[in-house]
CSV table of C-alpha atoms in Angstrom, one decimal:
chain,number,residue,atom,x,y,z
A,1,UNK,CA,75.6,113.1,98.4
A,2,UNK,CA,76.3,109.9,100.2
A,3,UNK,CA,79.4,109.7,102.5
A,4,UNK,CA,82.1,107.3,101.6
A,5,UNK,CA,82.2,104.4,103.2
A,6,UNK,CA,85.7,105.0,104.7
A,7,UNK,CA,85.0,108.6,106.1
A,8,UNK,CA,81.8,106.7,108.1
A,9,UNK,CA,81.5,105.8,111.8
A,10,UNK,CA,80.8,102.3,110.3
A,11,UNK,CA,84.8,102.1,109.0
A,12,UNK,CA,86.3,102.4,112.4
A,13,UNK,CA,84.7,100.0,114.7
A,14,UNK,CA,88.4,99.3,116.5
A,15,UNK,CA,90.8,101.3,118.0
A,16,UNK,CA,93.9,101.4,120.0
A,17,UNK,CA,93.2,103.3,123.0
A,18,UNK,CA,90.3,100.3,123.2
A,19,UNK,CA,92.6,97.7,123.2
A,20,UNK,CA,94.5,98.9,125.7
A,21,UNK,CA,91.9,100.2,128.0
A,22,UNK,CA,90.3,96.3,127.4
A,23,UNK,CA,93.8,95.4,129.0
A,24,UNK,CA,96.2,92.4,128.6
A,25,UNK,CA,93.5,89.7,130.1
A,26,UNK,CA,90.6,90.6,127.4
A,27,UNK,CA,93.6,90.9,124.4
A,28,UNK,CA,94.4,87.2,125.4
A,29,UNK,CA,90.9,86.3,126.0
A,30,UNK,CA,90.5,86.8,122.2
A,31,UNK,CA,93.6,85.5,120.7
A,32,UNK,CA,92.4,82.4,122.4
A,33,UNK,CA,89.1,82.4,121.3
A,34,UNK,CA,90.0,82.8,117.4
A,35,UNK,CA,92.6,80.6,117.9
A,36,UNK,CA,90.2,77.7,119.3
A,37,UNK,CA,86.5,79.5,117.7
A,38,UNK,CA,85.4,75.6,116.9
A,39,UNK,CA,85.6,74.5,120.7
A,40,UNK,CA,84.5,77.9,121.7
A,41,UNK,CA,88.4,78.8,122.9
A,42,UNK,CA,88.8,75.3,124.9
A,43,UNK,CA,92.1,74.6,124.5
A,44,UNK,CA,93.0,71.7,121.5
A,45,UNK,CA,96.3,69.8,122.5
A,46,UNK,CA,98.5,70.8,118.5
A,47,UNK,CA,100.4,67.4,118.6
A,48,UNK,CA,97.9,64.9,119.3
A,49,UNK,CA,94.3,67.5,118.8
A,50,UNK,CA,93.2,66.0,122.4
A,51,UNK,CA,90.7,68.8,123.8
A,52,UNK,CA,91.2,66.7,127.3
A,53,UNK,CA,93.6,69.7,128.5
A,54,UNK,CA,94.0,71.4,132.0
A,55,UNK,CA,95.1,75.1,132.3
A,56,UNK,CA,98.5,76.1,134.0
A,57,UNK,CA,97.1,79.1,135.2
A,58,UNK,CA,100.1,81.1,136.5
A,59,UNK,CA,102.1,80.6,133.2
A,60,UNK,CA,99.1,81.2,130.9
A,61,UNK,CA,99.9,77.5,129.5
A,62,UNK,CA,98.0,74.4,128.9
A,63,UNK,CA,98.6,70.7,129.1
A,64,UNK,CA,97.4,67.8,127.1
A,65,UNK,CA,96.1,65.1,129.6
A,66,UNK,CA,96.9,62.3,126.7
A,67,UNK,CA,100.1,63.5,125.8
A,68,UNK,CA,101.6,65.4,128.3
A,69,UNK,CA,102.6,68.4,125.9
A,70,UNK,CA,103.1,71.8,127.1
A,71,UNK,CA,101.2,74.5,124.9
A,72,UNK,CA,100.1,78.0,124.9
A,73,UNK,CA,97.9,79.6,122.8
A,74,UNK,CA,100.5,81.2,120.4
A,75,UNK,CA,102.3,77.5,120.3
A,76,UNK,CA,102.5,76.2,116.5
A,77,UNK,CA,101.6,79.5,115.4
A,78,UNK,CA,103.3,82.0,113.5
A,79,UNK,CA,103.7,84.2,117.0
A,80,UNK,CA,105.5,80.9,118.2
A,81,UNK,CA,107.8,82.2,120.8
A,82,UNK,CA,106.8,85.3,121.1
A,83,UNK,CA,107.8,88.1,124.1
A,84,UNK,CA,105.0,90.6,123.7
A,85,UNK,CA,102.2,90.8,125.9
A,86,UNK,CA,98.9,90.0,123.7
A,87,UNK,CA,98.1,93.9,124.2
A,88,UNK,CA,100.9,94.7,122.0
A,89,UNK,CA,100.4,92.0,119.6
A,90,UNK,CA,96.3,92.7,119.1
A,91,UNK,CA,97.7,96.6,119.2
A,92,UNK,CA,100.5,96.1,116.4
A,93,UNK,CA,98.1,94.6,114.4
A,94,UNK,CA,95.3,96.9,114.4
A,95,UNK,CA,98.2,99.7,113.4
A,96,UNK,CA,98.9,97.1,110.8
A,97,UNK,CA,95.7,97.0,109.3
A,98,UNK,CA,94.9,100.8,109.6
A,99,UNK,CA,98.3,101.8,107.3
A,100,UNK,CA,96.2,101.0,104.0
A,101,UNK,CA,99.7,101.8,102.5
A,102,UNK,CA,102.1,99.6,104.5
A,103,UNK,CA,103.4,100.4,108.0
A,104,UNK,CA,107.3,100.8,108.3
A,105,UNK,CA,108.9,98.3,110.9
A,106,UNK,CA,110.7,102.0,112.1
A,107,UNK,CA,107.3,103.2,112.4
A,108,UNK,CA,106.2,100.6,114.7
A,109,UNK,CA,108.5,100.4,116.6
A,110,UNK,CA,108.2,104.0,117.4
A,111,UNK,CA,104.3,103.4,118.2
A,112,UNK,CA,105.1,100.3,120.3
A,113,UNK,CA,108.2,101.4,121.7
A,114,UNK,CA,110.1,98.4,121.4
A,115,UNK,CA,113.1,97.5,119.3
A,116,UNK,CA,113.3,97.8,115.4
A,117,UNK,CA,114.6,94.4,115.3
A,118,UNK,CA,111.6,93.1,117.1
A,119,UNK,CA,109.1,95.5,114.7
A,120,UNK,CA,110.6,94.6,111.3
A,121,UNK,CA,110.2,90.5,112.5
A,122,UNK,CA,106.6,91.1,113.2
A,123,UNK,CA,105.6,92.9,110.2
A,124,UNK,CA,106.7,90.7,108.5
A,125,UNK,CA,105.2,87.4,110.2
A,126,UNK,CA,102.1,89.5,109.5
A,127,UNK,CA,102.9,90.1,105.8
A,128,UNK,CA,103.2,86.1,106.0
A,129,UNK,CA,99.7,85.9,107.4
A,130,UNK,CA,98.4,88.0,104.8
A,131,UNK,CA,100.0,85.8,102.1
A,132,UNK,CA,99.0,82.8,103.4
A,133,UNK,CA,95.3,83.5,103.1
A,134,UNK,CA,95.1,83.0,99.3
A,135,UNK,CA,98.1,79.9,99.4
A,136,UNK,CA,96.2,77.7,96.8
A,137,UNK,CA,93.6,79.9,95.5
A,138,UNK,CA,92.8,79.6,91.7
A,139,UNK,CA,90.7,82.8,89.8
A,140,UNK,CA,87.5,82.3,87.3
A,141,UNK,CA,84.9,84.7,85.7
A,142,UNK,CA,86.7,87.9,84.5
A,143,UNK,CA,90.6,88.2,85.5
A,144,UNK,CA,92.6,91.1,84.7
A,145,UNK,CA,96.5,91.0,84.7
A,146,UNK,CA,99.2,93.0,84.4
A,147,UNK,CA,103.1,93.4,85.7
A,148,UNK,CA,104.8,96.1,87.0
A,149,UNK,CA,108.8,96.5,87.6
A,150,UNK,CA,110.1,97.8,90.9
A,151,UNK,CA,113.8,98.7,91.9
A,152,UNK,CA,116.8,98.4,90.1
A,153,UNK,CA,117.1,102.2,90.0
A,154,UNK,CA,121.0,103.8,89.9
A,155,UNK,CA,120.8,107.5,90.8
A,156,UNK,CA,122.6,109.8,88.6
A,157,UNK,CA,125.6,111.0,89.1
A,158,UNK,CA,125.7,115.1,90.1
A,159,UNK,CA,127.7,116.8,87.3
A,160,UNK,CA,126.9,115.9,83.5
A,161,UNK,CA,129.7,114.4,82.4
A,162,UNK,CA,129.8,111.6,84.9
A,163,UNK,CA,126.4,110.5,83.8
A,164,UNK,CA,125.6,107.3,82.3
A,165,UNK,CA,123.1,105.6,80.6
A,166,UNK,CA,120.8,103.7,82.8
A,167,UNK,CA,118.7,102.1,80.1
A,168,UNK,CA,121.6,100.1,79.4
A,169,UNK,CA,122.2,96.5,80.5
A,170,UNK,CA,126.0,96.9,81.7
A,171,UNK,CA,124.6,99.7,84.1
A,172,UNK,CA,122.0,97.9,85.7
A,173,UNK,CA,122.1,96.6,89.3
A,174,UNK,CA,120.3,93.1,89.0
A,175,UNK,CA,117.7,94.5,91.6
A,176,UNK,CA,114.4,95.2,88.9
A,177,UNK,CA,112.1,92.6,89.5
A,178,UNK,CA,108.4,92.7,87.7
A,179,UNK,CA,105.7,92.4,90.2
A,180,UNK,CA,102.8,90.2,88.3
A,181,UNK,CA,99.2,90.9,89.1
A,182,UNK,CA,96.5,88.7,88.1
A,183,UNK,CA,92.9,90.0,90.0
A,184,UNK,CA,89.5,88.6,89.5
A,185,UNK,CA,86.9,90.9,89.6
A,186,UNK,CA,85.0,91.0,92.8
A,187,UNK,CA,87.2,88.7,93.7
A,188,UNK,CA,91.2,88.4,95.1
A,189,UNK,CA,94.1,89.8,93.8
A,190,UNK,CA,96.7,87.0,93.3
A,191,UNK,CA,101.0,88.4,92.8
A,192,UNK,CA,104.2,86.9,91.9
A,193,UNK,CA,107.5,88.2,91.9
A,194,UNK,CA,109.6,87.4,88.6
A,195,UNK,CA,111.9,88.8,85.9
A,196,UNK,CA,110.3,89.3,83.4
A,197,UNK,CA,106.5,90.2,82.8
A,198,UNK,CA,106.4,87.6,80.1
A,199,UNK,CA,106.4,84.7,82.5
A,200,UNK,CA,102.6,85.5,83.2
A,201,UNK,CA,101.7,83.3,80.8
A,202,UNK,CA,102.3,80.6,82.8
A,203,UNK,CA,101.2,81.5,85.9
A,204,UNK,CA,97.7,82.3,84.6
A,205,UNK,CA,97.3,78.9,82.6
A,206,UNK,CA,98.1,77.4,86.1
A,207,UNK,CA,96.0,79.4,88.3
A,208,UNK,CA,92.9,80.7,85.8
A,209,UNK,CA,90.0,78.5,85.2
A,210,UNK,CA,90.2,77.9,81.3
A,211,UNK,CA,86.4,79.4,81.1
A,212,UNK,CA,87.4,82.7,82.5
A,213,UNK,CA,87.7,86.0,80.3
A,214,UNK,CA,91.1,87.4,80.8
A,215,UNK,CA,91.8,90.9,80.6
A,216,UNK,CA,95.0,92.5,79.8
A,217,UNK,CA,96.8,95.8,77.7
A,218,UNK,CA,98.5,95.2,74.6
A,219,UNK,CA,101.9,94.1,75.5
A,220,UNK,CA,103.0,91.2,73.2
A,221,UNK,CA,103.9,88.6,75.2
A,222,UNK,CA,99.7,88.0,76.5
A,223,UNK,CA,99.0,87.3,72.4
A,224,UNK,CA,99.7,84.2,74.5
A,225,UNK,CA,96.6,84.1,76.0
A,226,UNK,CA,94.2,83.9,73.5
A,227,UNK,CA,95.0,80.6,72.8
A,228,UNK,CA,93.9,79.2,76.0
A,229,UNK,CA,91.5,82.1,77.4
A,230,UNK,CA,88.8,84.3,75.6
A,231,UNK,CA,90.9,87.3,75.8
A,232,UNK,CA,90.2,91.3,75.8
A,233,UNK,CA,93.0,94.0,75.1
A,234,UNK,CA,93.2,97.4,75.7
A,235,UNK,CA,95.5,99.7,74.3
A,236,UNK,CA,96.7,102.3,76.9
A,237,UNK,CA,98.0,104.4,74.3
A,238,UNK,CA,94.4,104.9,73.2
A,239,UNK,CA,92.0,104.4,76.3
A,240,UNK,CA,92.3,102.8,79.8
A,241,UNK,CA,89.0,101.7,79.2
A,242,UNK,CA,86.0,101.0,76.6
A,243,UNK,CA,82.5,100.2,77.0
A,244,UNK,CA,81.5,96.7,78.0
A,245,UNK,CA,84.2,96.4,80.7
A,246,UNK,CA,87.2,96.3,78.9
A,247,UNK,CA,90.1,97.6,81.4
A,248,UNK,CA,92.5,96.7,83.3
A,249,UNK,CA,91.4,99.0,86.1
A,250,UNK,CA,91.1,96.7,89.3
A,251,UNK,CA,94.4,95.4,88.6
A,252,UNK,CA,95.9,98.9,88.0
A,253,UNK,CA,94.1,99.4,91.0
A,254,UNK,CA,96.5,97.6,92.7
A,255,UNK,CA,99.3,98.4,91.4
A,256,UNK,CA,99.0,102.0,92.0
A,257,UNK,CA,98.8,100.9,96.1
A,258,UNK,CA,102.0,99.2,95.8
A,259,UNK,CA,103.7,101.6,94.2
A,260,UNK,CA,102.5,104.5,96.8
A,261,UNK,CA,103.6,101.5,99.4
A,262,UNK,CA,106.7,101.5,98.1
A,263,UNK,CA,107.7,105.0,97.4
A,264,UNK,CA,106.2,106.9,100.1
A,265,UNK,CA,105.9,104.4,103.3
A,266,UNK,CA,109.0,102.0,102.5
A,267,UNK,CA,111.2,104.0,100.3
A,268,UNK,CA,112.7,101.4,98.4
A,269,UNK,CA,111.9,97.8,99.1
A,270,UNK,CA,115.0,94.6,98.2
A,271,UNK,CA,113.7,92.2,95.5
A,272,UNK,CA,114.4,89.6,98.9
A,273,UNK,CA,111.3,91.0,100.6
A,274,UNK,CA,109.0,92.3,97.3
A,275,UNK,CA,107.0,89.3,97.1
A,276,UNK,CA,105.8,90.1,101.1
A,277,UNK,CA,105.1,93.8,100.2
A,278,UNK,CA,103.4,92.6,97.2
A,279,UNK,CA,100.8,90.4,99.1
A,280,UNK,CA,100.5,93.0,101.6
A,281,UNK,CA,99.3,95.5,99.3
A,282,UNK,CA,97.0,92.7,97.3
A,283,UNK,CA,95.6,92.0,101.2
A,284,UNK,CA,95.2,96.1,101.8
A,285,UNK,CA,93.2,96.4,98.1
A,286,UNK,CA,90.9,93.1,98.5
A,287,UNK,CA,89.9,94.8,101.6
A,288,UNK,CA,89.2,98.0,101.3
A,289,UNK,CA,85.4,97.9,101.9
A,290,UNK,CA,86.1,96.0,105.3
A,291,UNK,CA,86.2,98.0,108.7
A,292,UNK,CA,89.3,97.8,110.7
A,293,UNK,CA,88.2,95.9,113.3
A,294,UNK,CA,87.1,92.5,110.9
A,295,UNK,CA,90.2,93.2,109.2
A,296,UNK,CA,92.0,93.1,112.6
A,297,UNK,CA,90.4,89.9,113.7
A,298,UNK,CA,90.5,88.3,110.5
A,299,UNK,CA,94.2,88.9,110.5
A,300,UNK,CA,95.0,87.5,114.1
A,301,UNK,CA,92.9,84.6,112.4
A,302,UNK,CA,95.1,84.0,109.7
A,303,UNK,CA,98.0,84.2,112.2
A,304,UNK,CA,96.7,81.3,114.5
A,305,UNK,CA,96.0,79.3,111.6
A,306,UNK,CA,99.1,79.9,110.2
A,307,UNK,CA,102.1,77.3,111.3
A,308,UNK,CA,105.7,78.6,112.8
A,309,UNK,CA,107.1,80.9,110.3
A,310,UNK,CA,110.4,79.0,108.6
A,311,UNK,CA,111.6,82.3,107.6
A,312,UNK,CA,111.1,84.9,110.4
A,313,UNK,CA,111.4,82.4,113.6
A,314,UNK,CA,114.8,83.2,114.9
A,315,UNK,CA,115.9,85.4,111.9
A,316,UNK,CA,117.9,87.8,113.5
A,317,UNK,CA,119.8,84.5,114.7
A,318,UNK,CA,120.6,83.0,111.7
C-alpha cells in the first residue's frame, strides 16, 4: 500500500529547530531574497523602484541613491514596522503553515514566547497574506458551491423551565453569518462572508466564467443558476454523490476544515474576523498536497508582495 503523501519524508522538508540553528543572518538572508527574487535580493528603492541603492550595514537598512529614501526589507510590506527578529518571523510562519487547522494567537504566543497582543496581530497579517493571494481571481471548468452558517449560538439556560427557543428570530444574537464557498476543481477555493446563503447567486455570476459547469445541492435559491450556468444538483437527502461527478465534495471538503478550525483550534470565531479564518482554511485546503517548506516560502512571498496592512498596522492603537 502506498504511504500518504503527508506521513512521507517528502511532506516535511522545513522545520523549526532548522530555522533557528540557520540563525537570524540566514532568516534575513531569505526574506530578502523573496522579497527582491527578480534582482536576485539587490535591494529595489519602493518609492521611486531605483535599484541604485547602498546598504546601511549596521541598521540592516538601505538607501536609494536617487531619492534618498530610507528602506528596509520589510518596508511597504505587510511586516511594515515590525520588532521581531526575522528568526521569529520565518519561525511563526512555518508554525503557521504546519497548523493545517488554524493556529490560535494564544498558541503562538506560547511557542514564541512573546505577547498575545503581538501573536493575534501576526496571525492575522498572515491570514491577510493568505487572502490576498486569490484578490481578483475568477473560477472556470467545474465549480462547486455551497454556504455554511457559523456563530450566532445562545447556550441554554441550566434548568428546563428557563429554556427558550433558539430557532426563533427574537432570540437570536445577530452573530450567524453564512460562510459562501465557491471551489473549482483542481483549482482554488474562493469564500465570502454574508447573511444569507442566497446571495451566492451573485457572487458566482461575477466571479464564474459563464462556460463553467456549476455544481451545487438542492437548496432553492441556486434554481438561480441554471439560467446562466449548465448546472448539476445533488440531493443530500438521497446521495452526496452520483456517477459522472456529480457532488459537492471538494467544497464540503472545505467546509468540514473550517468548521474543525473553528470548533476545535479557535473555539468560536466573531463574524468581525470570519472572513480571515475563512480564507485561511480555503489557503490550508488548496494546499494540502504542498510540503511545509514551499508553503512556508510561498507565504513569506505573499507577505512581501503584500502592501502595509490598513487593518492590522497599529491596531492595538486605534
Amino acid at each position: 500500500m502506498a504511504q500518504h503523501f503527508l506521513l512521507s519524508a517528502k511532506a516535511r522538508t522545513l522545520s523549526i529547530r532548522a530555522i533557528y540553528k540557520a540563525g537570524e543572518e540566514k532568516a534575513y538572508e531569505q526574506f530578502r531574497s523573496i522579497r527582491w527574487a527578480s534582482t536576485n535580493g539587490q535591494a529595489v528603492c519602493p518609492r521611486c523602484g531605483c535599484v541604485d541603492t547602498y546598504e546601511i550595514t549596521t541598521r540592516r537598512r538601505f538607501k536609494c541613491a536617487a531619492c534618498h529614501h530610507q528602506f528596509s526589507v520589510t518596508s511597504g510590506t505587510i511586516f511594515h514596522s515590525r520588532k521581531m527578529g526575522f528568526t521569529d518571523l520565518l519561525a511563526a510562519i512555518a508554525l503557521f503553515v504546519n497548523a493545517v487547522k488554524g493556529m490560535s494567537a494564544l498558541q503562538m504566543s506560547r511557542d514564541l514566547d512573546c505577547q498575545y497582543k503581538t501573536a493575534f496581530v501576526l496571525c492575522h497579517k498572515l491570514r491577510e497574506a493568505m487572502a490576498n493571494e486569490t484578490a481578483g481571481f475568477t473560477l472556470d471548468g467545474e465549480v462547486e458551491i455551497d454556504g455554511a452558517y457559523f456563530g450566532g449560538s445562545i447556550k441554554p439556560q441550566n434548568r428546563k423551565e428557563d429554556r427558550i427557543d433558539r430557532r426563533l428570530k427574537e432570540h437570536q444574537t445577530g452573530t450567524r453569518r453564512v460562510v459562501i464557498g465557491l471551489r473549482q476543481r483542481a483549482g482554488r477555493t474562493l469564500t465570502f462572508v454574508r447573511n444569507f446563503e442566497h446571495e451566492g447567486v451573485q457572487i458566482a455570476r461575477d466571479l464564474v466564467a459563464s462556460a463553467s459547469t456549476v455544481f451545487a445541492d438542492e437548496a432553492t435559491h441556486w434554481d438561480v443558476l441554471e439560467a446562466f450556468f449548465p448546472t448539476e444538483r445533488i440531493n443530500h437527502s438521497e446521495a452526496y454523490s452520483e456517477g459522472h461527478g456529480k457532488h459537492t465534495n471538494w467544497v464540503e471538503s472545505f467546509f468540514s476544515r473550517l468548521r474543525r478550525m473553528v470548533a476545535g483550534q479557535h473555539h468560536g470565531v466573531s463574524p468581525k474576523y470570519l472572513a480571515a479564518y475563512a480564507s485561511n482554511a480555503a489557503w490550508c485546503e488548496d494546499h494540502r498536497r504542498r510540503d511545509n517548506g514551499c508553503n512556508a516560502v510561498a507565504l513569506v512571498g505573499n507577505a512581501m508582495l503584500s502592501p502595509v496592512s490598513r487593518s492590522w498596522c497599529g491596531y492595538w492603537q486605534k
